[in-house]
Short mmCIF file of C-alpha atoms in Angstrom, two decimals:
data_model
loop_
_atom_site.label_atom_id
_atom_site.label_comp_id
_atom_site.label_asym_id
_atom_site.label_seq_id
_atom_site.Cartn_x
_atom_site.Cartn_y
_atom_site.Cartn_z
CA MET A 1 -60.97 138.02 44.08
CA ASN A 2 -63.84 140.32 42.78
CA LYS A 3 -63.25 141.60 39.03
CA TRP A 4 -65.42 144.98 38.33
CA THR A 5 -66.72 146.03 34.93
CA PHE A 6 -69.47 147.35 33.26
CA PRO A 7 -69.69 146.92 29.49
CA THR A 8 -72.59 148.26 28.48
CA GLN A 9 -72.43 151.95 27.75
CA ILE A 10 -75.34 153.89 29.45
CA TYR A 11 -76.76 156.91 28.48
CA ALA A 12 -79.27 158.32 30.95
CA GLY A 13 -81.34 161.53 30.41
CA PRO A 14 -84.27 163.58 28.59
CA ASP A 15 -81.34 163.98 25.60
CA SER A 16 -80.16 160.68 25.87
CA LEU A 17 -82.03 159.75 22.46
CA ILE A 18 -80.04 162.23 20.49
CA ARG A 19 -77.05 159.09 20.65
CA LEU A 20 -79.16 157.58 17.62
CA THR A 21 -78.81 160.78 15.35
CA GLU A 22 -74.79 159.27 15.38
CA PHE A 23 -75.73 156.12 13.02
CA ASN A 24 -75.00 156.56 9.32
CA ASN A 25 -75.09 153.94 6.20
CA GLU A 26 -76.32 150.97 8.85
CA SER A 27 -78.75 148.32 8.53
CA ILE A 28 -81.18 149.09 11.95
CA LEU A 29 -83.40 146.74 13.04
CA ILE A 30 -86.04 148.15 15.88
CA ILE A 31 -87.75 145.09 17.72
CA CYS A 32 -89.98 146.73 19.87
CA ASP A 33 -93.73 146.16 21.85
CA PRO A 34 -96.73 145.52 19.04
CA PHE A 35 -98.36 148.68 20.66
CA LEU A 36 -95.96 150.81 19.69
CA LYS A 37 -95.92 150.35 16.12
CA ASP A 38 -97.59 153.67 14.77
CA SER A 39 -96.79 155.31 18.26
CA SER A 40 -95.82 158.71 17.92
CA ASN A 41 -92.90 157.83 20.19
CA LEU A 42 -91.58 155.16 17.64
CA THR A 43 -92.03 157.82 15.00
CA TYR A 44 -90.25 160.36 16.54
CA VAL A 45 -87.03 157.44 17.21
CA ILE A 46 -87.34 156.28 13.62
CA SER A 47 -87.03 159.91 12.67
CA LEU A 48 -83.75 160.15 14.34
CA MET A 49 -82.38 157.92 11.87
CA GLU A 50 -84.08 157.94 8.75
CA GLY A 51 -82.65 159.48 5.39
CA LYS A 52 -79.21 158.16 6.64
CA ASN A 53 -79.93 154.64 7.32
CA LYS A 54 -82.15 151.45 6.37
CA ILE A 55 -84.61 150.67 9.13
CA SER A 56 -86.79 147.87 9.57
CA THR A 57 -89.39 146.97 12.17
CA TYR A 58 -90.21 143.87 14.41
CA THR A 59 -93.10 143.75 16.54
CA GLU A 60 -94.00 139.91 16.96
CA VAL A 61 -93.07 140.17 20.73
CA VAL A 62 -95.19 138.55 23.12
CA PRO A 63 -94.83 138.38 27.01
CA ASP A 64 -92.34 135.79 28.61
CA PRO A 65 -90.88 135.36 25.25
CA PRO A 66 -91.16 131.96 23.90
CA ILE A 67 -87.78 130.39 22.26
CA THR A 68 -90.47 130.23 18.99
CA HIS A 69 -90.42 133.33 18.64
CA VAL A 70 -86.75 134.26 19.13
CA VAL A 71 -86.43 131.34 16.48
CA LYS A 72 -89.07 134.06 14.26
CA GLY A 73 -87.18 136.27 15.09
CA ILE A 74 -83.74 135.13 13.39
CA GLN A 75 -85.08 134.06 10.64
CA TYR A 76 -86.67 137.45 9.69
CA MET A 77 -82.91 139.15 10.77
CA GLU A 78 -81.91 137.26 7.91
CA GLY A 79 -83.81 138.88 5.26
CA ILE A 80 -82.24 141.95 6.56
CA LYS A 81 -78.76 141.83 7.90
CA PRO A 82 -79.10 144.27 10.25
CA THR A 83 -75.76 146.00 11.82
CA ILE A 84 -77.57 147.69 14.44
CA ILE A 85 -80.70 146.02 16.62
CA ILE A 86 -82.39 148.18 18.86
CA ALA A 87 -84.90 146.47 21.23
CA ILE A 88 -87.82 149.12 22.64
CA GLY A 89 -89.73 147.50 25.44
CA GLY A 90 -89.88 146.37 28.41
CA GLY A 91 -88.26 142.92 29.90
CA SER A 92 -89.56 140.50 27.61
CA CYS A 93 -88.73 142.44 24.65
CA ILE A 94 -85.45 143.16 25.64
CA ASP A 95 -85.26 139.16 26.64
CA MET A 96 -86.26 138.10 23.13
CA SER A 97 -84.07 140.75 21.30
CA LYS A 98 -81.05 139.55 23.68
CA GLY A 99 -81.59 135.98 22.32
CA ILE A 100 -82.30 137.01 18.64
CA ALA A 101 -78.80 139.14 18.58
CA TYR A 102 -77.04 136.44 20.74
CA PHE A 103 -77.83 133.55 18.49
CA GLY A 104 -77.35 136.00 15.47
CA ARG A 105 -74.08 136.35 16.29
CA LYS A 106 -73.02 132.90 17.58
CA LEU A 107 -74.96 130.84 15.40
CA LYS A 108 -75.63 132.91 11.85
CA HIS A 109 -72.30 134.75 12.44
CA MET A 110 -73.99 137.93 11.52
CA ASP A 111 -72.07 141.15 11.64
CA ILE A 112 -74.20 142.95 14.32
CA LYS A 113 -71.79 146.11 15.38
CA SER A 114 -74.26 147.32 18.20
CA PHE A 115 -76.77 145.75 20.37
CA ILE A 116 -78.68 149.19 21.88
CA ALA A 117 -81.42 148.37 24.78
CA ILE A 118 -84.13 150.91 25.12
CA PRO A 119 -86.18 150.54 28.27
CA THR A 120 -89.98 151.59 28.06
CA THR A 121 -90.68 150.53 31.91
CA SER A 122 -88.53 151.14 34.69
CA GLY A 123 -88.28 147.55 36.07
CA THR A 124 -86.28 144.63 34.77
CA GLY A 125 -82.78 146.20 34.53
CA SER A 126 -82.32 143.62 31.46
CA GLU A 127 -80.74 146.33 29.72
CA VAL A 128 -77.80 145.56 32.14
CA THR A 129 -77.71 142.05 32.56
CA SER A 130 -76.22 139.03 31.43
CA PHE A 131 -79.59 137.39 31.69
CA ALA A 132 -82.28 136.37 29.56
CA VAL A 133 -85.37 134.51 30.21
CA LEU A 134 -86.84 132.56 27.77
CA THR A 135 -89.94 129.89 27.64
CA ASP A 136 -91.22 126.79 26.50
CA SER A 137 -94.38 127.10 25.42
CA GLU A 138 -95.41 123.69 25.74
CA THR A 139 -93.77 122.66 29.15
CA GLN A 140 -94.08 126.13 30.30
CA VAL A 141 -90.37 126.33 31.91
CA LYS A 142 -88.73 128.97 31.98
CA TYR A 143 -84.97 128.84 30.71
CA PRO A 144 -82.53 131.57 31.53
CA LEU A 145 -79.94 132.00 28.82
CA LEU A 146 -76.71 133.46 30.91
CA ASP A 147 -73.86 134.65 29.17
CA ASP A 148 -71.68 137.97 28.97
CA ALA A 149 -72.46 137.87 25.77
CA VAL A 150 -76.19 138.71 25.84
CA LEU A 151 -75.32 142.09 27.49
CA PRO A 152 -76.71 145.18 25.60
CA ASP A 153 -73.42 147.12 24.25
CA GLU A 154 -75.84 150.22 25.18
CA ALA A 155 -78.43 151.07 27.09
CA LEU A 156 -80.67 154.37 26.43
CA LEU A 157 -82.44 155.69 29.37
CA THR A 158 -84.98 158.17 28.63
CA PRO A 159 -88.48 159.07 30.19
CA LEU A 160 -90.13 159.26 26.90
CA PHE A 161 -91.90 155.82 26.90
CA VAL A 162 -92.70 155.50 30.45
CA LYS A 163 -94.59 159.10 30.56
CA THR A 164 -97.66 157.13 29.48
CA SER A 165 -97.18 153.57 31.38
CA PRO A 166 -100.54 152.39 32.91
CA PRO A 167 -100.61 152.05 36.25
CA ASN A 168 -100.48 148.68 37.26
CA ILE A 169 -97.53 148.29 34.48
CA THR A 170 -95.62 151.23 36.62
CA ALA A 171 -96.28 149.39 40.03
CA TYR A 172 -95.63 145.69 38.91
CA SER A 173 -92.62 146.50 37.06
CA GLY A 174 -91.46 148.80 40.06
CA MET A 175 -91.81 146.24 42.79
CA ASP A 176 -89.58 144.60 40.60
CA VAL A 177 -86.69 146.95 40.87
CA LEU A 178 -87.44 146.18 44.78
CA VAL A 179 -87.24 142.77 44.99
CA HIS A 180 -83.85 142.83 42.61
CA ALA A 181 -81.96 144.95 44.87
CA LEU A 182 -83.46 143.25 47.80
CA GLU A 183 -82.54 139.80 47.19
CA ALA A 184 -79.69 140.95 45.52
CA TYR A 185 -78.41 142.78 49.05
CA VAL A 186 -78.61 139.66 50.89
CA ALA A 187 -77.40 137.03 47.68
CA THR A 188 -74.51 134.92 48.80
CA ALA A 189 -73.02 136.74 45.91
CA ALA A 190 -73.18 140.30 47.14
CA ASN A 191 -70.19 142.64 48.76
CA ASN A 192 -69.69 145.98 49.17
CA PHE A 193 -69.64 146.98 45.38
CA THR A 194 -73.17 145.50 44.87
CA ASP A 195 -74.49 146.81 48.47
CA ALA A 196 -73.92 150.59 47.70
CA LEU A 197 -76.20 150.13 44.10
CA ALA A 198 -78.73 147.66 45.95
CA GLN A 199 -79.05 150.35 48.22
CA GLN A 200 -79.34 153.48 46.24
CA ALA A 201 -81.69 151.65 43.97
CA ILE A 202 -83.64 151.00 47.17
CA GLU A 203 -83.76 154.07 48.40
CA LEU A 204 -85.09 155.35 44.81
CA VAL A 205 -88.33 152.90 44.85
CA PHE A 206 -89.42 153.66 48.23
CA GLU A 207 -89.51 157.47 47.15
CA TYR A 208 -90.39 157.64 43.87
CA LEU A 209 -91.98 154.86 42.41
CA PRO A 210 -95.54 155.83 44.86
CA LYS A 211 -95.10 158.99 43.07
CA CYS A 212 -94.84 157.96 39.53
CA TYR A 213 -97.73 155.72 39.96
CA LYS A 214 -99.70 158.99 40.30
CA PRO A 215 -101.08 160.95 37.14
CA THR A 216 -99.14 163.77 38.54
CA ALA A 217 -95.60 162.08 38.01
CA THR A 218 -93.01 164.55 36.57
CA ASP A 219 -89.99 163.36 34.42
CA GLN A 220 -87.15 164.04 36.68
CA ASP A 221 -89.61 161.22 39.08
CA ARG A 222 -89.94 158.69 35.90
CA MET A 223 -86.25 159.41 35.09
CA SER A 224 -85.16 158.27 38.92
CA MET A 225 -87.03 155.04 38.82
CA HIS A 226 -85.39 154.11 35.42
CA GLU A 227 -82.22 154.65 37.47
CA ALA A 228 -83.59 152.23 40.36
CA SER A 229 -84.08 149.73 37.64
CA CYS A 230 -80.78 150.02 36.13
CA LEU A 231 -78.98 150.24 39.62
CA ALA A 232 -80.38 146.77 40.67
CA GLY A 233 -79.83 145.60 37.41
CA LEU A 234 -76.21 146.29 38.27
CA SER A 235 -76.50 144.92 41.15
CA PHE A 236 -78.06 141.99 40.65
CA ASN A 237 -76.04 141.00 37.81
CA LYS A 238 -73.33 140.32 40.09
CA ALA A 239 -74.74 139.61 43.38
CA GLY A 240 -77.58 137.19 41.97
CA VAL A 241 -80.95 137.39 43.18
CA GLY A 242 -82.52 134.51 45.29
CA LEU A 243 -85.86 132.02 46.54
CA VAL A 244 -88.37 134.94 45.54
CA HIS A 245 -87.28 135.14 41.80
CA ALA A 246 -86.86 131.09 41.76
CA MET A 247 -90.65 130.77 42.95
CA ALA A 248 -91.92 133.57 41.14
CA HIS A 249 -90.93 132.40 37.85
CA GLN A 250 -93.63 129.41 38.56
CA LEU A 251 -95.80 132.08 38.96
CA GLY A 252 -95.55 133.30 35.78
CA GLY A 253 -94.85 130.39 33.63
CA GLN A 254 -98.42 128.24 35.17
CA PHE A 255 -100.53 131.50 35.85
CA HIS A 256 -99.09 134.00 33.63
CA VAL A 257 -99.10 136.03 36.74
CA PRO A 258 -96.76 139.19 35.57
CA HIS A 259 -93.36 138.79 36.92
CA GLY A 260 -93.13 141.75 38.93
CA LEU A 261 -96.18 140.99 40.55
CA ALA A 262 -95.20 137.53 41.22
CA ASN A 263 -92.41 138.81 42.70
CA SER A 264 -94.24 141.34 44.76
CA MET A 265 -95.97 138.73 46.50
CA LEU A 266 -93.45 136.46 47.57
CA LEU A 267 -91.33 138.83 48.73
CA PRO A 268 -92.12 139.79 52.41
CA TYR A 269 -92.73 135.98 53.36
CA VAL A 270 -89.22 134.88 51.76
CA ILE A 271 -87.24 138.08 53.73
CA ALA A 272 -89.23 136.77 56.89
CA PHE A 273 -88.04 133.19 56.05
CA ASN A 274 -84.71 134.44 55.18
CA CYS A 275 -84.21 136.62 58.58
CA SER A 276 -85.39 133.52 60.64
CA HIS A 277 -83.04 130.56 59.24
CA ASN A 278 -80.02 133.06 58.16
CA PRO A 279 -78.91 136.01 61.64
CA ASP A 280 -76.60 137.40 58.99
CA VAL A 281 -79.17 138.41 56.58
CA ALA A 282 -81.57 139.63 59.62
CA LYS A 283 -78.68 141.78 60.85
CA LYS A 284 -77.69 143.54 57.44
CA TYR A 285 -81.97 144.09 56.89
CA ALA A 286 -82.23 145.10 60.08
CA ARG A 287 -79.90 147.61 59.62
CA LEU A 288 -80.65 148.76 56.31
CA ALA A 289 -84.24 149.25 58.11
CA ALA A 290 -82.62 152.13 60.27
CA LYS A 291 -80.89 153.25 57.10
CA LEU A 292 -83.73 154.28 55.01
CA GLY A 293 -85.37 155.65 58.31
CA PHE A 294 -88.13 153.24 58.63
CA VAL A 295 -87.38 152.92 62.11
CA SER A 296 -84.96 154.59 64.90
CA HIS A 297 -81.37 153.08 64.86
CA ASN A 298 -81.71 152.18 68.44
CA ALA A 299 -84.73 150.09 68.19
CA SER A 300 -84.24 146.21 68.44
CA GLU A 301 -83.48 143.96 65.31
CA GLU A 302 -87.00 142.66 65.64
CA ASP A 303 -88.61 146.43 65.60
CA LYS A 304 -86.32 146.85 62.61
CA LEU A 305 -87.08 144.16 60.68
CA GLY A 306 -91.09 144.35 61.32
CA SER A 307 -90.78 147.72 60.33
CA LEU A 308 -88.93 146.77 56.75
CA LEU A 309 -91.68 144.62 56.05
CA LYS A 310 -94.28 147.00 57.09
CA ALA A 311 -93.21 149.65 54.79
CA ILE A 312 -93.34 146.56 51.78
CA ILE A 313 -96.72 145.76 52.21
CA LYS A 314 -97.87 149.18 52.85
CA LEU A 315 -95.92 149.96 49.45
CA GLN A 316 -97.59 147.09 47.53
CA ARG A 317 -101.74 148.66 49.01
CA THR A 318 -100.56 151.77 47.73
CA LEU A 319 -100.01 150.04 44.40
CA LYS A 320 -103.09 148.22 44.60
CA CYS A 321 -100.87 144.98 43.94
CA PRO A 322 -102.85 141.75 43.94
CA MET A 323 -101.48 139.87 47.46
CA THR A 324 -102.52 136.40 46.54
CA LEU A 325 -103.21 134.36 43.45
CA THR A 326 -106.40 134.10 44.24
CA ASP A 327 -106.99 137.78 44.52
CA PHE A 328 -105.43 137.95 40.71
CA GLY A 329 -107.87 135.61 39.91
CA VAL A 330 -106.19 132.14 39.89
CA ASP A 331 -108.73 129.61 41.63
CA LYS A 332 -106.82 127.72 44.82
CA ALA A 333 -107.54 124.28 43.85
CA THR A 334 -106.18 124.91 40.63
CA SER A 335 -102.71 126.69 42.04
CA GLU A 336 -102.95 123.87 44.97
CA ILE A 337 -102.58 121.15 42.45
CA LYS A 338 -99.52 122.55 41.00
CA LEU A 339 -97.60 123.20 44.30
CA ASN A 340 -95.32 120.27 44.06
CA LEU A 341 -94.49 121.06 40.57
CA MET A 342 -93.65 124.55 40.83
CA THR A 343 -91.36 123.56 43.94
CA ASP A 344 -89.44 121.20 42.09
CA ARG A 345 -88.92 123.78 39.63
CA ALA A 346 -88.26 126.75 41.87
CA LEU A 347 -85.46 123.88 43.30
CA GLU A 348 -83.68 123.62 39.76
CA ASP A 349 -84.58 127.24 39.27
CA MET A 350 -80.74 128.94 38.82
CA CYS A 351 -81.85 131.70 41.26
CA TYR A 352 -82.05 129.18 43.67
CA ARG A 353 -78.68 128.94 44.50
CA PHE A 354 -78.10 132.74 45.53
CA ASN A 355 -80.67 132.53 48.23
CA PRO A 356 -78.95 133.16 51.66
CA TYR A 357 -80.42 130.12 53.16
CA PRO A 358 -81.32 126.53 51.15
CA ALA A 359 -84.53 126.07 51.46
CA ASN A 360 -86.30 122.45 51.07
CA HIS A 361 -89.21 121.26 49.39
CA ASP A 362 -91.14 121.10 52.35
CA ASP A 363 -90.27 125.09 53.40
CA ILE A 364 -91.20 126.21 49.48
CA ILE A 365 -94.65 124.44 49.72
CA GLY A 366 -95.24 126.51 53.19
CA LEU A 367 -94.08 129.83 51.33
CA TYR A 368 -96.28 129.52 48.27
CA LYS A 369 -99.40 128.32 50.41
CA ASN A 370 -99.49 132.12 52.03
CA VAL A 371 -99.81 133.48 48.59
CA LEU A 372 -102.21 130.78 46.92
#
């Protein structure tokens, strides 16, 4: 039996930030990426709430948030005693804020009325997922925190912060959206509901990500990618993701490859691998390719799958995504040394269990070798 709820209230549109004007007599903690600290956009957000509320800002956010940074955030929060937490940033910022809010409520028994996420990239979908990925700095292992209690209470989707997003950030985060949706589409827990969300996200990515990569991107283009990210997040939060993510987490942990880029590198190879081992996955992706208009509905399954892979690779090239670790700047000999370690950890990664085919150690080694 499937049970469906979307606990996070979603406010979407250029005017979504007006929601913040409704707070009164609250202690508000804003957790944001450090480059936003003195920005006009953050000043605008604060102006919507100041005068009626006590506002504090915390900016000690880094990529792949370490567990130690979550501890520091909680220590800072104890002195503030916030009633509202607002995370403004990309996936790392929101994940770190999830950890801070979660442990603040669970361990410190803080009275946090609402935890709000305002994503500044169209990528992770973290604003609507029950996941937070935290990193052990010593071992470079990423640990997923999975609990409905980490879900933000509200998500505000606005084009304000993504207008100035650098092209490479737009590209990598956008490819992350595509991977979320394509993996959720064939994950072991997928169903008609998650498929509908995933397919719409995929359509939006192929149409709007190339537009957002250009300096001529409009607010509507940006909002469409924001909505694609959110749709993909809602989908994979129920369906799961798969082997791409399990392997990409290791590329990020060992070589600091941005998560969306790591996903992008692996995506075509894992799709081809899953299709070659699971006929149902091949049929489903083939139907999707035809629905997306990449090929005729009368084409062979092989041609349909080929058209999907070609469309993905064309998009990667349009966005100038490095296709291998070597292209990214990692020496091949260095990456080869880590192959067995990364493979062992990929097999232990929680995302692996949702892959539609149980790849073994040798399978994953072979897949990694494609992107060295």
